[in-house]
Backbone as CSV, one residue per row, in Angstrom:
resi,resn,N_x,N_y,N_z,CA_x,CA_y,CA_z,C_x,C_y,C_z
1,MET,57.420,19.162,-13.234,57.168,20.418,-13.898,57.143,21.620,-13.778
2,ILE,57.659,22.581,-14.280,58.012,23.654,-14.633,57.232,24.904,-14.862
3,ARG,56.498,25.686,-14.392,55.104,26.977,-14.946,56.229,28.384,-14.320
4,LYS,55.724,28.902,-15.691,56.115,30.020,-15.490,54.861,30.987,-15.147
5,PRO,55.311,31.809,-14.671,54.142,32.591,-13.960,53.648,33.725,-15.454
6,LEU,52.159,33.821,-15.378,51.424,34.565,-15.889,51.725,35.907,-15.746
7,PRO,51.875,36.802,-17.114,52.464,38.333,-16.932,51.613,39.077,-16.409
8,HIS,50.234,38.556,-16.731,49.042,39.398,-15.798,49.682,39.576,-13.368
9,ALA,50.511,37.796,-13.351,50.288,38.041,-12.305,51.662,38.020,-11.176
10,ARG,52.135,38.089,-12.529,53.689,38.617,-11.192,54.314,37.437,-10.639
11,GLY,54.233,36.513,-10.976,54.392,35.673,-10.052,54.010,34.883,-9.150
12,ALA,52.783,35.363,-8.896,51.365,35.356,-7.790,50.134,34.541,-8.646
13,PRO,49.576,33.685,-8.249,48.371,33.092,-8.397,47.171,34.700,-8.425
14,LYS,46.485,34.983,-9.018,45.112,35.631,-9.440,44.493,35.732,-8.171
15,ALA,44.197,36.547,-7.504,43.195,36.022,-6.401,42.071,35.035,-6.638
16,GLY,41.702,34.322,-5.668,40.806,33.245,-6.025,40.678,32.527,-6.928
17,ILE,41.887,31.961,-7.576,42.271,30.794,-8.072,42.590,30.301,-7.751
18,ARG,42.874,28.491,-7.776,43.771,27.759,-7.324,44.619,27.350,-8.217
19,VAL,45.853,27.426,-8.620,46.908,26.766,-8.827,47.399,25.418,-8.340
20,ARG,46.953,24.444,-9.832,47.390,23.157,-9.143,48.596,22.807,-9.077
21,ARG,49.104,22.219,-7.839,50.657,22.253,-8.127,51.385,20.781,-8.159
22,ALA,52.206,20.199,-9.532,52.083,19.176,-9.204,52.462,17.993,-8.263
23,GLY,51.832,16.671,-8.270,51.798,16.021,-7.430,50.529,16.221,-6.134
24,ASP,49.365,17.342,-6.940,48.480,17.774,-6.209,47.384,16.850,-6.433
25,THR,46.563,16.024,-6.191,45.798,15.233,-6.274,43.972,15.350,-6.403
26,ALA,43.942,16.521,-5.347,42.801,17.772,-4.690,42.223,17.652,-5.579
27,THR,40.781,17.234,-5.844,39.378,17.411,-6.848,38.852,18.823,-6.265
28,PRO,38.895,20.144,-7.149,38.074,20.596,-6.477,36.311,20.187,-6.387
29,ALA,35.698,20.874,-5.051,34.650,20.613,-4.786,33.375,20.827,-6.024
30,ARG,33.698,21.979,-7.312,32.595,22.055,-8.048,32.436,21.066,-8.840
31,TRP,33.881,19.953,-9.286,33.548,18.796,-9.327,33.392,17.584,-8.625
32,ARG,33.224,17.475,-7.711,33.170,16.576,-6.513,31.359,16.442,-6.853
33,VAL,30.953,17.698,-6.482,29.043,18.191,-6.623,28.646,18.087,-8.133
34,ALA,29.458,18.162,-8.916,28.591,18.228,-9.778,27.675,16.944,-10.790
35,PRO,28.500,15.606,-10.275,27.928,14.434,-10.486,26.360,14.338,-10.042
36,LEU,26.684,14.739,-8.620,25.572,14.552,-7.396,24.023,15.561,-8.055
37,ILE,24.578,16.713,-8.599,23.364,17.628,-8.946,22.854,16.448,-10.117
38,GLY,23.381,16.427,-10.996,23.277,15.923,-12.587,22.282,14.913,-11.922
39,LEU,22.570,13.854,-11.162,21.638,12.980,-10.556,20.171,13.618,-10.306
40,LEU,20.448,14.477,-8.971,19.336,14.810,-8.848,18.277,15.554,-10.014
41,VAL,18.657,16.421,-11.246,18.090,16.974,-11.687,17.430,15.642,-12.654
42,LEU,18.212,14.441,-12.720,17.186,13.623,-14.070,16.130,12.911,-12.551
43,ALA,16.872,12.608,-11.442,15.810,12.061,-10.809,14.069,13.422,-10.526
44,GLY,14.696,14.308,-10.678,13.427,14.962,-10.797,12.919,15.270,-12.186
45,CYS,12.997,15.038,-13.100,12.455,14.799,-14.304,11.806,13.673,-14.300
46,SER,11.600,12.713,-13.252,10.955,11.613,-13.548,9.905,11.664,-12.159
47,THR,9.552,12.361,-11.656,8.735,12.664,-10.382,7.576,13.701,-11.034
48,VAL,8.516,15.025,-11.632,7.730,16.246,-11.347,6.671,16.139,-12.737
49,ARG,5.732,16.452,-12.557,4.764,16.506,-13.396,4.005,18.137,-13.865
50,ILE,4.498,18.311,-14.943,4.249,19.920,-15.209,2.856,20.118,-16.068
51,SER,1.983,20.659,-14.990,0.259,21.436,-15.535,0.993,22.138,-16.902
52,THR,0.135,21.221,-18.050,0.173,22.227,-19.648,-1.328,22.592,-19.712
53,CYS,-2.116,22.184,-19.087,-3.977,22.569,-19.113,-4.102,24.273,-19.048
54,ARG,-4.764,24.493,-19.913,-5.139,26.112,-20.160,-5.420,26.678,-19.174
55,ALA,-6.326,27.702,-19.132,-6.944,28.323,-18.108,-8.449,27.679,-18.346
56,GLY,-9.506,27.619,-17.174,-10.644,26.863,-17.799,-10.388,25.763,-18.291
57,GLU,-9.546,24.746,-17.959,-9.264,23.645,-18.335,-8.996,22.767,-16.320
58,GLU,-9.311,21.533,-17.078,-9.195,20.561,-16.348,-8.020,19.086,-16.055
59,PRO,-7.693,19.144,-15.513,-5.940,17.453,-16.170,-6.786,16.696,-15.272
60,VAL,-7.094,16.089,-16.483,-7.298,14.142,-16.606,-6.323,13.356,-16.762
61,ILE,-6.864,11.774,-16.941,-5.873,10.945,-17.223,-6.902,10.315,-18.036
62,SER,-6.690,10.181,-19.042,-7.441,9.407,-21.002,-6.749,8.093,-20.413
63,ASP,-7.939,7.213,-20.005,-7.001,5.409,-20.465,-7.603,4.895,-22.024
64,THR,-7.404,3.956,-22.759,-7.857,3.727,-23.220,-7.426,1.889,-23.242
65,LEU,-8.238,1.203,-22.811,-7.707,-0.082,-22.696,-8.395,-0.869,-23.811
66,TYR,-7.654,-2.032,-25.008,-7.900,-2.867,-25.708,-8.174,-4.395,-25.092
67,PHE,-9.428,-4.798,-25.198,-10.097,-5.606,-24.396,-10.442,-6.964,-25.930
68,GLY,-9.503,-7.746,-26.142,-9.741,-9.180,-26.992,-10.879,-9.605,-27.075
69,THR,-11.747,-10.781,-27.408,-12.473,-11.413,-27.934,-12.219,-12.560,-27.841
70,ALA,-10.838,-13.125,-28.303,-11.148,-14.468,-28.206,-10.850,-15.396,-27.084
71,LYS,-11.113,-16.390,-26.593,-11.198,-17.215,-25.205,-11.446,-18.641,-25.931
72,PRO,-11.181,-19.447,-25.380,-11.114,-20.712,-25.355,-12.930,-20.918,-25.376
73,GLY,-13.200,-22.090,-26.638,-14.286,-22.221,-27.409,-15.217,-21.247,-27.835
74,GLY,-14.893,-20.584,-27.646,-15.348,-19.623,-28.746,-14.712,-18.045,-28.170
75,VAL,-15.997,-16.858,-28.790,-15.593,-15.445,-28.734,-16.612,-14.696,-27.547
76,VAL,-15.952,-13.840,-26.850,-16.725,-12.918,-25.800,-18.269,-12.749,-26.503
77,SER,-18.747,-12.777,-26.227,-20.498,-12.494,-26.943,-20.773,-10.801,-26.831
78,ALA,-22.056,-9.860,-27.559,-22.043,-8.634,-27.620,-23.354,-8.734,-26.290
79,ALA,-23.476,-9.984,-26.122,-24.345,-10.004,-24.393,-23.604,-10.311,-23.159
80,GLU,-22.263,-10.679,-23.205,-21.338,-10.595,-22.292,-20.635,-8.981,-22.283
81,TRP,-20.352,-8.620,-23.813,-19.705,-7.447,-22.949,-20.425,-6.667,-22.168
82,GLN,-21.807,-6.619,-22.888,-22.674,-5.373,-22.474,-23.080,-5.971,-20.711
83,ALA,-23.108,-7.258,-20.845,-22.809,-7.117,-18.662,-21.727,-7.099,-18.694
84,PHE,-20.726,-6.933,-18.853,-19.375,-6.569,-18.710,-19.060,-4.958,-18.033
85,LEU,-19.898,-4.330,-18.841,-19.585,-2.445,-18.914,-20.927,-2.419,-17.770
86,ALA,-22.035,-3.329,-17.923,-22.981,-3.091,-17.093,-22.668,-3.333,-15.744
87,GLN,-21.858,-4.088,-15.134,-21.407,-4.832,-13.940,-20.738,-4.246,-13.768
88,ASP,-19.175,-4.507,-13.991,-18.211,-4.353,-13.767,-17.605,-2.621,-13.875
89,VAL,-17.989,-1.858,-15.584,-17.168,-0.503,-15.385,-18.258,0.257,-15.017
90,THR,-19.755,0.380,-15.736,-20.156,1.185,-15.067,-20.043,1.626,-13.350
91,PRO,-20.854,0.721,-12.888,-20.722,1.092,-11.466,-18.784,1.858,-10.591
92,ARG,-18.087,1.742,-11.473,-16.642,1.966,-11.491,-16.515,3.047,-11.505
93,PHE,-17.112,4.212,-13.219,-16.555,4.794,-13.793,-18.472,5.254,-13.902
94,PRO,-18.974,5.493,-12.795,-20.482,6.578,-13.384,-20.410,7.431,-13.576
95,GLN,-19.488,8.556,-13.997,-19.461,9.683,-14.767,-19.736,9.683,-16.543
96,GLY,-19.302,8.439,-16.396,-19.460,8.350,-18.877,-18.372,7.536,-19.150
97,ILE,-18.252,6.835,-20.236,-17.528,5.768,-20.679,-18.308,5.991,-22.102
98,THR,-16.768,5.332,-23.098,-17.053,5.486,-24.532,-16.735,3.627,-24.805
99,SER,-16.726,3.430,-25.379,-17.069,1.704,-26.654,-17.167,1.745,-27.205
100,TRP,-16.004,1.105,-27.824,-16.413,0.568,-29.493,-15.903,-0.730,-29.973
101,THR,-16.201,-1.701,-31.554,-15.718,-2.883,-31.233,-14.256,-2.413,-32.486
102,ALA,-13.398,-3.159,-32.467,-12.440,-2.690,-33.618,-11.871,-4.415,-33.632
103,SER,-10.793,-4.423,-34.324,-10.414,-5.633,-35.280,-8.769,-5.398,-34.739
104,GLY,-8.181,-6.201,-34.574,-6.604,-5.526,-34.671,-6.048,-7.260,-34.110
105,GLN,-4.864,-6.747,-34.185,-3.882,-8.508,-34.114,-2.365,-8.298,-32.797
106,TRP,-1.815,-8.635,-32.335,-1.311,-8.720,-31.610,-0.028,-10.093,-31.090
107,ARG,1.107,-10.086,-31.132,1.797,-11.185,-31.037,1.631,-11.672,-29.173
108,SER,1.190,-13.252,-29.122,1.323,-13.158,-28.082,2.598,-13.525,-27.270
109,ALA,2.550,-14.223,-25.866,3.229,-14.506,-25.068,4.718,-15.367,-25.828
110,SER,3.727,-16.772,-26.659,4.199,-17.834,-27.084,4.660,-17.158,-28.310
111,GLY,4.808,-16.038,-29.063,5.464,-15.433,-30.194,4.055,-15.719,-31.121
112,GLU,3.096,-16.878,-31.275,2.081,-16.031,-32.568,1.371,-14.832,-32.503
113,LEU,1.227,-14.705,-34.171,0.236,-13.346,-34.009,-1.012,-14.069,-33.970
114,GLN,-1.397,-13.105,-33.231,-3.018,-13.325,-33.173,-3.909,-12.446,-33.594
115,ARG,-5.017,-12.551,-34.656,-5.879,-11.591,-34.748,-7.472,-11.898,-34.816
116,GLU,-7.764,-10.964,-34.242,-9.428,-10.891,-33.407,-9.721,-9.997,-33.459
117,SER,-11.197,-9.532,-33.132,-11.738,-9.018,-32.502,-11.411,-7.899,-31.020
118,SER,-12.289,-6.800,-30.646,-11.569,-6.235,-29.394,-13.020,-5.454,-29.448
119,HIS,-12.875,-5.205,-28.022,-13.722,-3.698,-27.874,-12.923,-2.728,-27.582
120,VAL,-12.430,-2.063,-27.454,-12.020,-0.639,-27.364,-12.864,0.316,-26.502
121,LEU,-12.558,0.763,-24.841,-13.075,1.188,-24.184,-12.620,2.232,-23.738
122,GLN,-12.655,3.933,-23.995,-12.361,5.015,-23.542,-12.804,5.182,-22.040
123,LEU,-11.636,6.007,-21.094,-12.230,6.348,-20.130,-11.649,7.543,-20.292
124,VAL,-12.047,8.979,-19.490,-11.352,9.849,-19.027,-11.434,10.316,-17.357
125,HIS,-11.038,10.114,-16.353,-11.305,10.273,-14.920,-10.439,10.953,-14.786
126,SER,-10.043,11.369,-13.318,-9.123,12.070,-12.507,-8.223,10.588,-12.045
127,ASP,-7.170,11.784,-11.778,-5.648,10.971,-11.192,-5.806,10.756,-9.510
128,THR,-6.127,9.593,-9.935,-6.764,9.572,-8.455,-5.939,7.813,-8.144
129,ARG,-5.804,7.465,-6.722,-5.360,6.211,-6.209,-7.084,5.078,-6.302
130,ASP,-7.988,5.481,-6.150,-8.994,5.116,-6.887,-9.381,4.736,-7.324
131,THR,-9.051,5.757,-8.720,-9.426,5.699,-10.442,-8.411,4.597,-10.583
132,GLU,-6.770,4.621,-10.285,-6.056,3.465,-10.957,-6.283,2.319,-9.910
133,ALA,-7.143,1.814,-9.022,-7.334,0.712,-8.615,-8.632,0.352,-9.432
134,ALA,-9.192,1.237,-9.608,-10.680,0.598,-10.081,-10.310,0.592,-11.712
135,VAL,-9.264,1.026,-12.766,-9.423,0.463,-14.046,-8.086,-0.770,-13.955
136,ARG,-7.551,-0.852,-12.809,-6.650,-2.175,-12.882,-7.789,-3.477,-12.590
137,GLU,-8.710,-3.082,-11.398,-9.793,-4.005,-10.799,-10.973,-4.465,-12.507
138,MET,-10.419,-3.670,-13.118,-11.386,-3.945,-14.449,-10.406,-4.852,-15.487
139,GLN,-9.529,-4.654,-15.470,-8.020,-5.484,-16.401,-8.378,-6.917,-16.068
140,ALA,-8.137,-6.871,-14.289,-7.788,-7.990,-13.763,-9.648,-8.939,-13.989
141,LEU,-10.545,-8.281,-13.755,-11.323,-9.290,-13.737,-12.160,-9.793,-15.581
142,TYR,-11.583,-8.718,-16.149,-11.692,-9.057,-17.549,-11.326,-10.232,-17.922
143,ARG,-9.242,-9.901,-17.433,-8.325,-11.589,-18.199,-8.704,-12.767,-17.616
144,LYS,-9.787,-12.255,-16.502,-9.868,-14.165,-15.471,-10.841,-14.489,-15.916
145,ARG,-12.242,-13.287,-16.241,-13.482,-13.785,-16.464,-13.281,-14.713,-18.096
146,PHE,-12.981,-14.155,-19.071,-12.733,-14.507,-20.101,-11.910,-15.230,-20.586
147,ASP,-10.792,-15.677,-19.611,-10.050,-16.391,-19.824,-8.572,-15.542,-21.218
148,GLN,-7.901,-14.843,-20.587,-7.041,-13.942,-21.747,-5.830,-13.200,-21.074
149,GLU,-5.167,-13.790,-22.237,-3.459,-13.309,-21.431,-3.068,-12.004,-20.668
150,ALA,-4.089,-11.002,-21.562,-4.125,-9.303,-21.199,-4.279,-8.622,-21.707
151,VAL,-4.649,-7.341,-20.844,-5.937,-6.689,-21.573,-4.646,-4.954,-21.754
152,LEU,-4.540,-4.614,-22.750,-3.928,-3.403,-23.206,-4.055,-1.715,-22.860
153,ARG,-3.488,-1.000,-21.802,-4.011,-0.663,-21.512,-2.894,0.849,-21.536
154,VAL,-3.385,2.460,-22.337,-2.897,3.270,-23.060,-3.470,3.944,-22.294
155,ARG,-1.930,4.431,-21.132,-2.667,6.128,-20.081,-1.596,7.623,-20.804
156,VAL,-2.618,8.295,-20.681,-2.610,9.966,-21.566,-2.383,11.002,-20.397
157,PRO,-1.835,11.717,-19.822,-2.694,13.146,-19.120,-3.175,13.747,-20.158
158,ALA,-4.615,14.414,-19.744,-5.231,15.240,-20.439,-5.730,16.524,-19.817
159,CYS,-6.226,17.169,-21.128,-6.931,18.064,-20.578,-8.263,18.388,-21.451
160,ILE,-9.603,18.525,-19.860,-10.705,18.620,-20.904,-11.271,19.790,-20.451
161,THR,-12.098,19.791,-20.593,-13.368,20.846,-20.823,-14.972,20.784,-21.605
162,LEU,-15.799,21.169,-20.831,-16.822,20.861,-20.897,-17.452,22.596,-21.551
163,GLY,-18.220,22.265,-22.964,-18.339,23.597,-23.096,-19.476,23.817,-23.845
């Protein structure tokens, strides 16, 4: 390949510009580093949490858990639910909980559509290892005690104020 010199260069490359010659297989350093930088940026997105709370607000986790009531031989009674709250939930979250009844449906692991009453539990708590362990323990206890396939958990970062 014959290269004509650029008019401003008068036959020589401009200072700081590398002219690639035929057969030159060297990749510029910036192109070798670019994929690495891209990967680091993407990895950082999954681990960096930017606080969006305003002045006076406290960052917390808002957990909503859905507990089905159908069990072999019947349903989880109101008394059993209240005992679960008193014995297993309140000691782990003494600062407060909110609970209500609901009805819904979901597709089980067998593929069958299940319709049942359920209990919804709302927890607002700090984002610590202890609270994470407490939520997971409650899920496991309920599944085991009431022979449940699953307890759905929706975990969302939130900001709170008490005013």
